Amino acid sequence: MFHFEPLPLDGAFLITLPSFKDNRGVFNKTYQEHFFNAAGIDFQLKESYFSLSKKNVIRGMHFQTPPHQHSKIVYCPSGSILDVILDLRKHSATYGQFYSTVLSDENSKAYFIPEGFAHGFKALTENAMTYYLVGSEHDKNHDAGVLYNSFGMNWDCIHPIISERDNSFPGLNSFESPF
Ligand SMILES: Cc1cn([C@H]2C[C@H](O)[C@@H](COP(=O)(O)OP(=O)(O)O[C@H]3O[C@@H](C)C(=O)[C@@H](O)[C@H]3O)O2)c(=O)[nH]c1=O
C-alpha cells in the first residue's frame, strides 16, 4: 500500500511506496492514480526522466515558471540522496520554508512536490539515481532556479560538485516569485 504523509508545507507529501522484496530482489510501485487521488493529489503525467549523480553532486533548486509550472513525483531507485523542497508560493504561510529528507533504494520513499516549489538534492552515494514523474513538458525558457545555499539549508558539503548554471541562480532574498 502507498502511505501518504502530509508535510508541514501544504500540498507536499512524503510517500512510502509499496515495496515487495523476495529472493530475486525488489519490486517497487511508483504511481497509481486511484491511490494518489484518494490522498487528495491530482497528478497528470506529462514527462519522465532520471539523472545519475556522483557523490556530493548538488542539483537545484529548480522549478518551471508559469504558465509551464509543474508538480512532480521524485524518488531514488538506486543509491541515496538528501532531497530538499522549498516553498515559493508568495501567499503561502510557509513561503521560504523548506523540508529535507533522505530518499533511497533502502527506504522506498518519494516526494509529491506541488506547483510553486523549488526542488534540489545532494547525492549521498556514487551513482545516485533520481527519478522524476513530471506534470508538464520541459520548456527551457521557463526552466529556472534559486541558489541552493541561499535559504538556510545546511547541505553539510564543503566542496559540492555543482553546475555553473545552478551556481548563478539568484538567492531567495533577491528572487521575485512568480507563484
Ligand atoms: C530538466 C531537463 C533538462 N534537459 C536538458 C538541459 C540540459 O542540457 C541537460 C541537463 O539539465 P539540468 O542541468 O537542468 O539537469 P538537472 O540539474 O538534473 O535538472 C533537474 O534538477 C532537479 C533538481 C529537478 O528538480 C529536475 O526537475 C530537473 O530540473 O538536460 C532537458 O532536455 N529536459 C529536461 O526536462
Coordinates of C-alpha atoms and ligand atoms in Angstrom, one line a residue:
M1 CA 0.0 0.0 0.0
F2 CA 1.0 3.6 -0.6
H3 CA 1.4 5.6 2.6
F4 CA 1.0 9.4 2.2
E5 CA 2.4 11.6 4.9
P6 CA 1.3 15.3 4.5
L7 CA 4.3 17.6 5.1
P8 CA 4.2 20.9 7.0
L9 CA 4.4 22.6 3.6
D10 CA 0.8 22.5 2.4
G11 CA 0.2 20.2 -0.5
A12 CA 3.5 18.4 -0.3
F13 CA 3.7 14.7 0.7
L14 CA 6.3 12.2 1.7
I15 CA 5.1 8.9 0.2
T16 CA 6.2 5.4 1.2
L17 CA 6.0 3.3 -2.0
P18 CA 4.7 -0.2 -1.9
S19 CA 7.8 -2.4 -1.9
F20 CA 8.0 -6.1 -2.4
K21 CA 11.2 -8.0 -1.6
D22 CA 11.9 -11.6 -2.4
N23 CA 14.8 -13.8 -3.3
R24 CA 15.2 -12.2 -6.7
G25 CA 15.4 -8.6 -5.5
V26 CA 12.8 -5.9 -5.1
F27 CA 9.7 -4.6 -6.9
N28 CA 8.5 -1.0 -6.1
K29 CA 5.4 0.7 -7.3
T30 CA 5.9 4.4 -8.0
Y31 CA 2.4 5.7 -9.1
Q32 CA -1.2 4.5 -9.1
E33 CA -3.8 7.2 -10.0
H34 CA -6.5 5.8 -7.7
F35 CA -4.4 6.0 -4.6
F36 CA -3.0 9.4 -5.3
N37 CA -6.5 10.8 -6.0
A38 CA -7.7 9.3 -2.7
A39 CA -4.9 11.1 -0.9
G40 CA -6.1 14.4 -2.5
I41 CA -3.4 14.5 -5.1
D42 CA -4.4 15.4 -8.7
F43 CA -1.4 14.5 -10.9
Q44 CA -1.3 14.1 -14.7
L45 CA 2.0 12.6 -16.1
K46 CA 3.4 14.6 -19.0
E47 CA 7.1 13.7 -18.8
S48 CA 9.6 11.4 -17.1
Y49 CA 13.3 11.4 -16.7
F50 CA 16.2 10.4 -14.4
S51 CA 19.7 11.6 -13.6
L52 CA 22.7 9.8 -12.2
S53 CA 24.9 11.8 -9.9
K54 CA 28.3 11.4 -8.3
K55 CA 28.6 11.6 -4.5
N56 CA 28.5 15.3 -3.4
V57 CA 26.8 16.5 -6.5
I58 CA 24.2 19.1 -5.7
R59 CA 21.5 19.8 -8.3
G60 CA 18.9 22.6 -7.8
M61 CA 16.9 24.4 -6.7
H62 CA 14.8 24.0 -9.8
F63 CA 11.3 24.7 -11.0
Q64 CA 9.4 25.8 -14.1
T65 CA 7.8 29.2 -14.1
P66 CA 4.1 29.8 -15.2
P67 CA 2.5 29.0 -17.5
H68 CA 4.7 25.9 -17.6
Q69 CA 4.8 25.3 -13.8
H70 CA 4.5 21.6 -12.7
S71 CA 4.1 19.2 -9.9
K72 CA 6.4 16.2 -9.7
I73 CA 6.9 12.9 -8.0
V74 CA 10.6 12.2 -7.1
Y75 CA 12.2 9.0 -5.9
C76 CA 15.6 7.4 -5.7
P77 CA 15.6 3.9 -7.1
S78 CA 19.4 3.4 -6.7
G79 CA 21.8 4.9 -4.0
S80 CA 20.6 7.7 -1.8
I81 CA 20.0 11.4 -1.9
L82 CA 19.3 14.2 0.5
D83 CA 16.3 15.7 -1.1
V84 CA 15.0 19.3 -0.5
I85 CA 11.9 21.2 -1.4
L86 CA 11.4 24.9 -0.9
D87 CA 8.0 26.7 -0.8
L88 CA 8.0 29.6 -3.3
R89 CA 4.3 30.4 -3.2
K90 CA 4.0 34.1 -2.3
H91 CA 0.7 33.7 -0.4
S92 CA 1.7 30.5 1.4
A93 CA 2.0 30.7 5.2
T94 CA 5.2 28.7 4.7
Y95 CA 6.8 30.8 1.9
G96 CA 10.6 30.5 2.0
Q97 CA 10.4 27.4 4.3
F98 CA 12.0 24.1 3.2
Y99 CA 11.8 20.4 4.1
S100 CA 14.6 17.9 3.6
T101 CA 14.7 14.2 3.9
V102 CA 16.7 11.2 2.6
L103 CA 15.3 9.2 -0.3
S104 CA 17.0 5.9 -1.0
D105 CA 16.8 2.5 -2.5
E106 CA 16.5 1.2 1.1
N107 CA 13.6 3.4 2.3
S108 CA 11.4 3.4 -0.9
K109 CA 10.3 7.0 -0.1
A110 CA 9.2 9.5 -2.7
Y111 CA 8.0 13.1 -2.6
F112 CA 5.0 14.6 -4.2
I113 CA 6.0 18.2 -4.9
P114 CA 3.2 20.6 -5.8
E115 CA 3.5 23.5 -8.2
G116 CA 5.1 26.6 -6.7
F117 CA 8.0 24.7 -5.1
A118 CA 11.7 24.6 -5.9
H119 CA 13.4 21.2 -5.7
G120 CA 17.0 20.1 -5.3
F121 CA 19.2 17.4 -3.8
K122 CA 22.6 16.3 -2.8
A123 CA 23.9 12.8 -3.8
L124 CA 24.9 10.9 -0.7
T125 CA 26.3 7.9 -2.7
E126 CA 28.1 7.4 -6.0
N127 CA 25.8 6.8 -9.0
A128 CA 22.7 8.0 -7.1
M129 CA 19.7 7.8 -9.4
T130 CA 17.0 10.4 -9.1
Y131 CA 13.8 9.5 -11.0
Y132 CA 11.1 12.0 -11.8
L133 CA 7.5 11.8 -12.9
V134 CA 6.6 15.3 -14.1
G135 CA 3.2 17.1 -14.7
S136 CA 4.3 19.3 -17.6
E137 CA 6.7 19.1 -20.5
H138 CA 10.1 20.6 -20.3
D139 CA 10.3 24.2 -21.5
K140 CA 13.8 25.6 -21.5
N141 CA 12.6 29.2 -21.4
H142 CA 10.7 28.6 -18.2
D143 CA 13.3 26.4 -16.5
A144 CA 14.5 28.5 -13.6
G145 CA 16.0 28.2 -10.1
V146 CA 17.0 29.7 -6.8
L147 CA 20.5 29.5 -5.4
Y148 CA 20.9 26.3 -3.4
N149 CA 22.7 27.9 -0.4
S150 CA 20.6 31.0 -0.1
F151 CA 17.6 29.8 2.1
G152 CA 19.1 28.3 5.2
M153 CA 19.5 24.7 4.2
N154 CA 22.6 23.0 5.8
W155 CA 23.9 20.8 2.9
D156 CA 26.8 19.6 5.0
C157 CA 29.1 19.7 2.0
I158 CA 32.2 21.9 1.8
H159 CA 33.0 21.3 -1.9
P160 CA 29.8 20.3 -3.8
I161 CA 30.0 19.4 -7.4
I162 CA 27.6 21.8 -9.0
S163 CA 26.8 23.2 -12.5
E164 CA 27.7 26.8 -13.4
R165 CA 24.0 27.4 -14.1
D166 CA 23.0 26.3 -10.6
N167 CA 25.7 28.5 -9.1
S168 CA 24.4 31.5 -11.0
F169 CA 20.8 31.4 -9.8
P170 CA 19.5 34.4 -7.7
G171 CA 19.4 34.0 -3.9
L172 CA 16.0 33.7 -2.3
N173 CA 16.2 37.2 -0.9
S174 CA 16.6 38.8 -4.4
F175 CA 14.2 36.5 -6.1
E176 CA 10.7 37.7 -7.2
S177 CA 8.5 34.7 -7.0
P178 CA 6.1 34.2 -9.9
F179 CA 3.9 31.8 -7.9
Ligands
LIG1 C1 15.2 19.1 -16.7 C2 15.6 18.9 -18.2 C3 16.8 19.1 -18.7 N1 17.1 19.0 -20.0 C4 18.4 19.2 -20.5 C5 19.0 20.6 -20.3 C6 20.5 20.3 -20.1 O1 21.1 20.3 -21.3 C7 20.5 18.9 -19.5 C8 20.8 18.8 -18.0 O2 19.8 19.7 -17.4 P1 20.0 20.1 -15.9 O3 21.4 20.5 -15.6 O4 18.9 21.1 -15.6 O5 19.7 18.8 -15.1 P2 19.3 18.6 -13.6 O6 20.1 19.6 -12.8 O7 19.4 17.2 -13.2 O8 17.8 19.1 -13.6 C9 16.9 18.5 -12.7 O9 17.2 19.0 -11.4 C10 16.4 18.6 -10.4 C11 16.8 19.3 -9.1 C12 14.9 18.8 -10.7 O10 14.1 19.1 -9.8 C13 14.5 18.4 -12.1 O11 13.2 18.7 -12.3 C14 15.5 18.9 -13.1 O12 15.3 20.3 -13.1 O13 19.3 18.3 -19.9 C15 16.1 18.5 -20.9 O14 16.3 18.4 -22.1 N2 14.9 18.3 -20.4 C16 14.6 18.4 -19.1 O15 13.4 18.2 -18.7

